[in-house]
Coordinates of C-alpha atoms in Angstrom, one line a residue:
X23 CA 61.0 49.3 -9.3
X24 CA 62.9 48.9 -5.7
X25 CA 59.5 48.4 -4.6
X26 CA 58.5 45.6 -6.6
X27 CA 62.4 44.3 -5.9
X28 CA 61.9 44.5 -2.1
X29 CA 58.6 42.2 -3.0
X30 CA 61.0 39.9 -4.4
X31 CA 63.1 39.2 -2.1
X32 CA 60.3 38.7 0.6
X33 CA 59.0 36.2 -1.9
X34 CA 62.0 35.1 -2.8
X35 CA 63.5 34.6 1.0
X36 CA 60.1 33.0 2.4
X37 CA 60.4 30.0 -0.8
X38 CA 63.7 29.5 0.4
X39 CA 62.6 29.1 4.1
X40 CA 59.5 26.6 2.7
X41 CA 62.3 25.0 0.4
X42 CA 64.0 24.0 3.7
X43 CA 60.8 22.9 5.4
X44 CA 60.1 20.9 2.4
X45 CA 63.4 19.1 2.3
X46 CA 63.6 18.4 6.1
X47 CA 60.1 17.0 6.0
X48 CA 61.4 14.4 3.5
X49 CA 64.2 13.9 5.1
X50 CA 61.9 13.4 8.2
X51 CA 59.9 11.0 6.8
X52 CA 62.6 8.7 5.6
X53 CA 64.0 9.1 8.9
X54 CA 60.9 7.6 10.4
X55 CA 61.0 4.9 8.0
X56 CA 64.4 3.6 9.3
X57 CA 63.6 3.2 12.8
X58 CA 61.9 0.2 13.1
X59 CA 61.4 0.4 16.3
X60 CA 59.6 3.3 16.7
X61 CA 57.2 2.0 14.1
X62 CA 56.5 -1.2 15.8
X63 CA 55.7 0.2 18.9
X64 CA 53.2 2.6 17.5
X65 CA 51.3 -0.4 16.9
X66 CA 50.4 -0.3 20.5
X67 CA 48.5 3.4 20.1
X68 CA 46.4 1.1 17.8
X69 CA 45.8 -1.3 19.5
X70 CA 41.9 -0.6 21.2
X71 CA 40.5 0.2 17.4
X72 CA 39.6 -2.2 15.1
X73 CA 40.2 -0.3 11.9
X74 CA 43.8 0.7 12.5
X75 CA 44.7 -3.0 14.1
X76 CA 43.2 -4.5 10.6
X77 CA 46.0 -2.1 9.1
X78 CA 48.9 -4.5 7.8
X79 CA 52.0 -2.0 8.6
X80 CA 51.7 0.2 12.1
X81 CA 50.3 3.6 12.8
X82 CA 53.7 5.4 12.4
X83 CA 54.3 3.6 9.4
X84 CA 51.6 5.5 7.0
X85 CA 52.4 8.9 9.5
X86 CA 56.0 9.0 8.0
X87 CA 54.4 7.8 4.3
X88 CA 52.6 10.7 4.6
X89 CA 55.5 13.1 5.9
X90 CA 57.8 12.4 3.2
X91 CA 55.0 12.8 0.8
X92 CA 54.0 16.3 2.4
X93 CA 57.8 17.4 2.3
X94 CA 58.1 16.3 -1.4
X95 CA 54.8 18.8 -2.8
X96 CA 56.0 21.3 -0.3
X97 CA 59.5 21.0 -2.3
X98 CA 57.7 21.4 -5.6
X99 CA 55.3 24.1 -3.9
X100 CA 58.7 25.8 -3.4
X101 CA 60.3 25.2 -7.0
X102 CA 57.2 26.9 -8.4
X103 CA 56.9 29.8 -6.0
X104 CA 60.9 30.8 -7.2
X105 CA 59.4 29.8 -11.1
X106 CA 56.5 32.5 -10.1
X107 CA 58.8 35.0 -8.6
X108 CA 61.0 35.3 -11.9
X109 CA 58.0 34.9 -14.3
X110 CA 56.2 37.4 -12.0
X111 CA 52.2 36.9 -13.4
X112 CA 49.2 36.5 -11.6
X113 CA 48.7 32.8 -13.0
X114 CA 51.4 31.9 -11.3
X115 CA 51.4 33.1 -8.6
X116 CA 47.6 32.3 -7.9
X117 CA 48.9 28.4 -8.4
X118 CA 51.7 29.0 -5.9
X119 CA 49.1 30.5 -3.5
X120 CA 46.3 28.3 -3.6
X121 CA 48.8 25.0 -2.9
X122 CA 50.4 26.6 -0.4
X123 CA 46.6 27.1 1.2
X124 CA 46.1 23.3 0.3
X125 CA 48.8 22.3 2.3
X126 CA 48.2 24.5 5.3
X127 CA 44.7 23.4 5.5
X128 CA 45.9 19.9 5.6
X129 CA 48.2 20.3 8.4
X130 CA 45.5 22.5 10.3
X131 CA 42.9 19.9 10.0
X132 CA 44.9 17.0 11.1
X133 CA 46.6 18.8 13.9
X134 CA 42.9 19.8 15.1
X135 CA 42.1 16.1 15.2
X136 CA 45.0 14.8 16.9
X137 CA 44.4 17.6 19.4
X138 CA 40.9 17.7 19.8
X139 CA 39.7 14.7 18.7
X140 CA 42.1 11.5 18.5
X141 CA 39.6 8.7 18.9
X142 CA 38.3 10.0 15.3
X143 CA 41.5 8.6 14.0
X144 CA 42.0 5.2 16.3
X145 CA 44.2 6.6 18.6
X146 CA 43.3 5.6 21.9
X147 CA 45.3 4.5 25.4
X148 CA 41.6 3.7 27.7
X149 CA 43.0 1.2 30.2
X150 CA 40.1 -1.2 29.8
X151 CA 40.8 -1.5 26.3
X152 CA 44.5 -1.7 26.3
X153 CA 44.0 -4.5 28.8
X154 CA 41.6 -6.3 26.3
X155 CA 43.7 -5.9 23.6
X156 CA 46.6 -7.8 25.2
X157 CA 44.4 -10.4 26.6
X158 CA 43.5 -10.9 22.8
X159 CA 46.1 -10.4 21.0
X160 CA 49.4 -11.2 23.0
X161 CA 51.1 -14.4 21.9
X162 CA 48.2 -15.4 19.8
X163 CA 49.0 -16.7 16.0
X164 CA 48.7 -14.0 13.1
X165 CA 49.6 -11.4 16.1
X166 CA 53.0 -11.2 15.9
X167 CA 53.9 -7.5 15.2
X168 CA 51.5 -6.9 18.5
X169 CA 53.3 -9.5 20.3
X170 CA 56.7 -8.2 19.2
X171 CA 55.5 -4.4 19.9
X172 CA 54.1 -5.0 23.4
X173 CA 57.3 -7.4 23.9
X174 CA 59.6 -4.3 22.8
X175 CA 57.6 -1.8 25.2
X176 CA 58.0 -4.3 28.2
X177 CA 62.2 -4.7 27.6
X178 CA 62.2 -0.6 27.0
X179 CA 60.6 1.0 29.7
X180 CA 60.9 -2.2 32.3
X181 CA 57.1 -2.8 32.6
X182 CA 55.0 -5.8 32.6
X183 CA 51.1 -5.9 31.7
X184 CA 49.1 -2.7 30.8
X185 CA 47.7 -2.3 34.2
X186 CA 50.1 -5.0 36.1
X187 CA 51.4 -8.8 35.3
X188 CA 48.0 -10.1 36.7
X189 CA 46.9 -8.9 33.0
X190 CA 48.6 -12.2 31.7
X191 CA 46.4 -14.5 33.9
X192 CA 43.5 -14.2 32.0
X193 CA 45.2 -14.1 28.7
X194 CA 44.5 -16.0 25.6
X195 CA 48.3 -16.4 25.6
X196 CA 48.4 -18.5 29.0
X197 CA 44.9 -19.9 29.1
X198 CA 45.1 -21.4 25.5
X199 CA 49.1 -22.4 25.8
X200 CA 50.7 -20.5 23.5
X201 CA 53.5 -19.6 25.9
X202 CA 55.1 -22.2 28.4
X203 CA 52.2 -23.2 30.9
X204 CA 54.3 -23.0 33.7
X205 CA 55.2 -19.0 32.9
X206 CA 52.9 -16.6 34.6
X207 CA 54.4 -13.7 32.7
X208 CA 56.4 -13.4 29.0
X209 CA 59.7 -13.3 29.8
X210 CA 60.0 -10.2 28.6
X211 CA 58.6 -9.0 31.6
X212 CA 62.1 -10.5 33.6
X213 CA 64.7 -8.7 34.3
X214 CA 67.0 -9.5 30.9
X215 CA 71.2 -10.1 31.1
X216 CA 71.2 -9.2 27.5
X217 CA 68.8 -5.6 27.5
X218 CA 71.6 -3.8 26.6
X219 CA 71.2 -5.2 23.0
X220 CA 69.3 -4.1 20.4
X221 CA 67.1 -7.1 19.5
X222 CA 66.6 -8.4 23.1
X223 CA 63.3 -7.7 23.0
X224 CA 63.1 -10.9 20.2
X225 CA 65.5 -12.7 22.4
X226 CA 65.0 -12.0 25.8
X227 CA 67.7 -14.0 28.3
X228 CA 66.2 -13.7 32.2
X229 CA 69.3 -12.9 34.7
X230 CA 67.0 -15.3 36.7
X231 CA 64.4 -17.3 34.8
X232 CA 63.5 -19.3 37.6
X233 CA 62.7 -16.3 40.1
X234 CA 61.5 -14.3 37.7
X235 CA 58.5 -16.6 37.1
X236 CA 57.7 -17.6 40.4
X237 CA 54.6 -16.8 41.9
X238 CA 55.3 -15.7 45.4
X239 CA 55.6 -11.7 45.0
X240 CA 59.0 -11.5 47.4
X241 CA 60.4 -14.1 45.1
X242 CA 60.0 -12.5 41.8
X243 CA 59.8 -8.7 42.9
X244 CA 63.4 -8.7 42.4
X245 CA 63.8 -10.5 38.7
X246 CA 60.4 -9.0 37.2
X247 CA 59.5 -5.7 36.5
X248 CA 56.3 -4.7 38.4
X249 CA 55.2 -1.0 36.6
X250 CA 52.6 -0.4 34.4
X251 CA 53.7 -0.2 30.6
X252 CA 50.6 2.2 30.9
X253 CA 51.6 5.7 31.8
X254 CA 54.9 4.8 29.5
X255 CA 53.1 4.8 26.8
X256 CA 50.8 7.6 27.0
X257 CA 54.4 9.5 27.8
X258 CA 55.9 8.6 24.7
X259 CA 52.8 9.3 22.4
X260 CA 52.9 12.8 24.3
X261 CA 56.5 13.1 23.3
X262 CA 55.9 12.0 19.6
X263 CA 52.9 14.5 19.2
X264 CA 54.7 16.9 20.9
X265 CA 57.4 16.6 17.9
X266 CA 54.6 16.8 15.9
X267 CA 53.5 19.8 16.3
X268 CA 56.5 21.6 16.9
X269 CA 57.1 20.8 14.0
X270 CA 54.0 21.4 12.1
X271 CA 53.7 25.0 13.5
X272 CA 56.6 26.3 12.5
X273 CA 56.0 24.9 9.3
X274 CA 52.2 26.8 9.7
X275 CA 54.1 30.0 10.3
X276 CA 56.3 29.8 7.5
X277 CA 53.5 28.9 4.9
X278 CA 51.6 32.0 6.5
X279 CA 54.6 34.2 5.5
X280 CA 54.2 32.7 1.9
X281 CA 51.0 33.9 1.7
X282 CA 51.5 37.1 3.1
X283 CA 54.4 37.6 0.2
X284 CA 52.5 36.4 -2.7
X285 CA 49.6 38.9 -1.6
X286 CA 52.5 41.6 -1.2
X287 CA 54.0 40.5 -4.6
X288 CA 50.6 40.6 -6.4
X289 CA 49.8 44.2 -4.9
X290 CA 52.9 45.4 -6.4
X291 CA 52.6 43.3 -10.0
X292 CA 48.8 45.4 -10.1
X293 CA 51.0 48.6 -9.4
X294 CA 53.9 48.3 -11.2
X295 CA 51.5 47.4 -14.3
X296 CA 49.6 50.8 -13.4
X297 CA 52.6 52.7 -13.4
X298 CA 53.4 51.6 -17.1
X299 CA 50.0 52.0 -18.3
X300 CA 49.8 55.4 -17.4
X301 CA 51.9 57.1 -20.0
X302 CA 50.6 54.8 -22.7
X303 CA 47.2 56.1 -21.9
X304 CA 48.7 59.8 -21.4
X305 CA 50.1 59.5 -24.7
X306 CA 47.2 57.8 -26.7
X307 CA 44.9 60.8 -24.8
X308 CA 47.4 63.4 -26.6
X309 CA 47.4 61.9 -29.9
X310 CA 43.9 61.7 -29.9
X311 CA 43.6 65.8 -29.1
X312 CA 46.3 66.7 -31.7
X313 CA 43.9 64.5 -33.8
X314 CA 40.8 66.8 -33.1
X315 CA 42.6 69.5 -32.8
X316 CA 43.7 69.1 -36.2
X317 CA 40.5 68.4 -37.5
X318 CA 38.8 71.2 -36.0
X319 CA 41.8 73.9 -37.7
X320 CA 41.4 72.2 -41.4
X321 CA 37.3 72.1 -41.2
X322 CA 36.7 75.2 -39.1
X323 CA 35.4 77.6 -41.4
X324 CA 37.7 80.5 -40.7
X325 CA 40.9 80.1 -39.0
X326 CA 43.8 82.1 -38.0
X327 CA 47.4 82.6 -39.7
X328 CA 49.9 84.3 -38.0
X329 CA 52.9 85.8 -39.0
X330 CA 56.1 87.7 -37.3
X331 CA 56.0 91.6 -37.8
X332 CA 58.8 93.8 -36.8
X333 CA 57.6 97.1 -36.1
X334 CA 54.4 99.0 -36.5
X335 CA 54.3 102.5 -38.2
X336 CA 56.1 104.3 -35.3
X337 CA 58.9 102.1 -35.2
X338 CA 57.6 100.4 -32.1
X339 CA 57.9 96.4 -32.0
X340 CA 53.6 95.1 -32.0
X341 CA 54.7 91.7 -31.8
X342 CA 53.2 89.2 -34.3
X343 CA 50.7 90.7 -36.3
X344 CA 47.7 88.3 -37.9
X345 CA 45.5 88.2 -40.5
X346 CA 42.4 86.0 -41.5
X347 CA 41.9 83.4 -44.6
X348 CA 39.0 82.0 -45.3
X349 CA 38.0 79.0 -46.6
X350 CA 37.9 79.5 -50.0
X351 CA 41.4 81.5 -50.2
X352 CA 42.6 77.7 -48.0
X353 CA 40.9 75.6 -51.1
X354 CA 42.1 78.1 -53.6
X355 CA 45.5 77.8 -52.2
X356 CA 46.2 74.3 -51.8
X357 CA 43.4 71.8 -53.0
X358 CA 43.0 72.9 -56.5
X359 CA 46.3 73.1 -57.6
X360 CA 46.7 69.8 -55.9
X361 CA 44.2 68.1 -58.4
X362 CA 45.3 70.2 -61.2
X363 CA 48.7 68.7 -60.3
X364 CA 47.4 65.2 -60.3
X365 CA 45.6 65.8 -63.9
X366 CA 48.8 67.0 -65.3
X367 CA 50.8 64.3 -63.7
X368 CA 48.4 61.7 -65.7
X369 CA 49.9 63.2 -69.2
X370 CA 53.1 64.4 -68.2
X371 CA 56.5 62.0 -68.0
X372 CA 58.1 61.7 -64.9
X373 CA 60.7 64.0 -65.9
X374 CA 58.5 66.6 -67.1
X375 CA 56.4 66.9 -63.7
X376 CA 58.2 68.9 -61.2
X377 CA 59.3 71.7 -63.2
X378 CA 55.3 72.0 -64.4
X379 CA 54.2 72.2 -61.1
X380 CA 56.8 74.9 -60.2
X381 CA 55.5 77.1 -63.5
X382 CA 52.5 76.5 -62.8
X383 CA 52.3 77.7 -59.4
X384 CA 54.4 80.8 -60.6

């Protein structure tokens, strides 16, 4: 019993542990969900694959969907893991095990692909692509969460262009008009009085509009930012994976103690159950050779009575002596008055009954 307790609490501690994990994924995900910002400008990671640009909400977006929806069936996971811990049965148990092996398979398979293999899922930052992206995309109508994402990346890390400003000169945004025609760069790209605020990158107010768009480099190098938004973000994809999976290893390791404690658990349900089986069966075993043995005294055709003697002839104690009845002195005994009784007991009155049988066996 205090090993099948000490099973317990391993099962019992590790739920608790995936309980938290559960609830901090959720929390997580709705976390995600209320910063905007870091939505939109996962749009950018997007950007170079066709399928995930079609998508209408950014990449992060359906990432944190699917967080909060991991954290939630990991909570349940949990809530039946304690269920299976008090009820203690294989069935169970087996359902605990095999969603906590769903899960972990999940994670494994989708950590392997943002490691290994990120184009698979539309996640790519090739410079050639990123740079035809915003020549496509930027300022043109129906792209606005693109224009607003790469505007946000420019007022964040102080960058202009993917590669450099010169991306804008080829642009769809400057060679169909969509912008001012005298701009050479968004003005997102200036140096902004009002960065400090949260929305400036909707709003942007150039310290010095005029400089900032001029076209002489020693006039603007001043008012415009001049770094690639590039290398920024490629560092802040690394940082968000990097989150990632911190995150979804510890949560590996814990689901790995899981399953180590519902095997544990299980090995100790199969011995606990043997432990109780055994003196049923040691039991049933005995009643079945009294059985026999019984048999074998009342159909053997000679069997032994014995009986206490005190002394022998010379007044020294023998022990028990015996002697030997056979079968017909057994029948003669007990069987026929037992049918003679049941004959007389057919004309006798109740009454009448006991004190016949007593005469008669006088």
């Amino acid at each position: 019993m205090a090993c099948c307790f000490n099973y317990k609490f391993v099962l019992n501690l590790c739920n608790f542990l995936f309980l938290i994990c559960g609830l901090l994924l959720v929390v997580s995900g709705l976390y995600i969900f209320s910063d905007n910002k870091r939505i939109l400008l996962s749009r950018l990671l997007a950007a170079s694959s066709d399928r995930l640009s079609s998508l209408p909400q950014p990449l992060l977006f359906y990432i944190a969907l699917g967080v909060a929806i991991a954290g939630f069936v990991a909570t349940l996971a949990a809530v039946v893991g304690f269920w299976a811990s008090c009820l203690h049965t294989y069935c169970f148990l087996t359902i605990y095990f095999l969603s906590v092996v769903v899960l972990l398979l999940t994670e494994s398979v989708l950590c392997l692909a943002i490691t290994l293999w990120p184009h698979c899922l539309g996640i790519s930052l090739d410079e050639t692509q990123m740079v035809r992206s915003l020549q496509s995309n930027y300022g043109v109508p129906g792209q606005e969460q693109f224009t607003n994402a790469l505007d946000l990346a420019q007022v964040r890390f102080g960058c202009c262009g993917m590669r450099s400003s010169l991306d804008y000169d080829t642009s769809l945004w400057r060679l169909q008009g969509y912008g001012q025609r005298n701009w050479p760069v968004p003005l997102s790209c200036c140096v902004l009085q009002n960065a400090d605020q949260s929305m400036a990158y909707l709003d942007p107010k150039p310290a010095n509009e005029s400089m900032c768009q001029s076209l002489e480099r020693l006039s603007y190098e001043r008012e415009r930012h001049t770094e690639s938004c590039l290398p920024h973000l490629d560092n802040w994809y690394r940082e968000q994976y990097s989150v990632f999976l911190a995150a979804s290893l510890i949560l590996a390791m814990i689901e790995f103690c899981v399953l180590l404690a519902i095997i544990m658990s299980c090995t100790g349900l199969a011995s606990q159950r043997a432990r109780l089986k055994k003196p049923v069966q040691e039991m049933r075993t005995q009643k079945v050779k009294s059985r026999q043995t019984l048999i074998e005294n009342i159909y053997e055709p000679d069997f032994e009575l014995r009986e206490n003697s005190n002394h022998s002839g010379d007044g020294i104690y023998l022990g028990p002596a015996s002697r030997h009845v056979s079968s017909e002195d057994f029948k003669e005994l007990y069987i026929k008055p037992r049918d003679l009784y049941k004959q007389h007991n057919l004309r006798t009155t109740p009454a009448n009954r006991q004190s016949q049988m007593r005469n008669y066996l006088v």
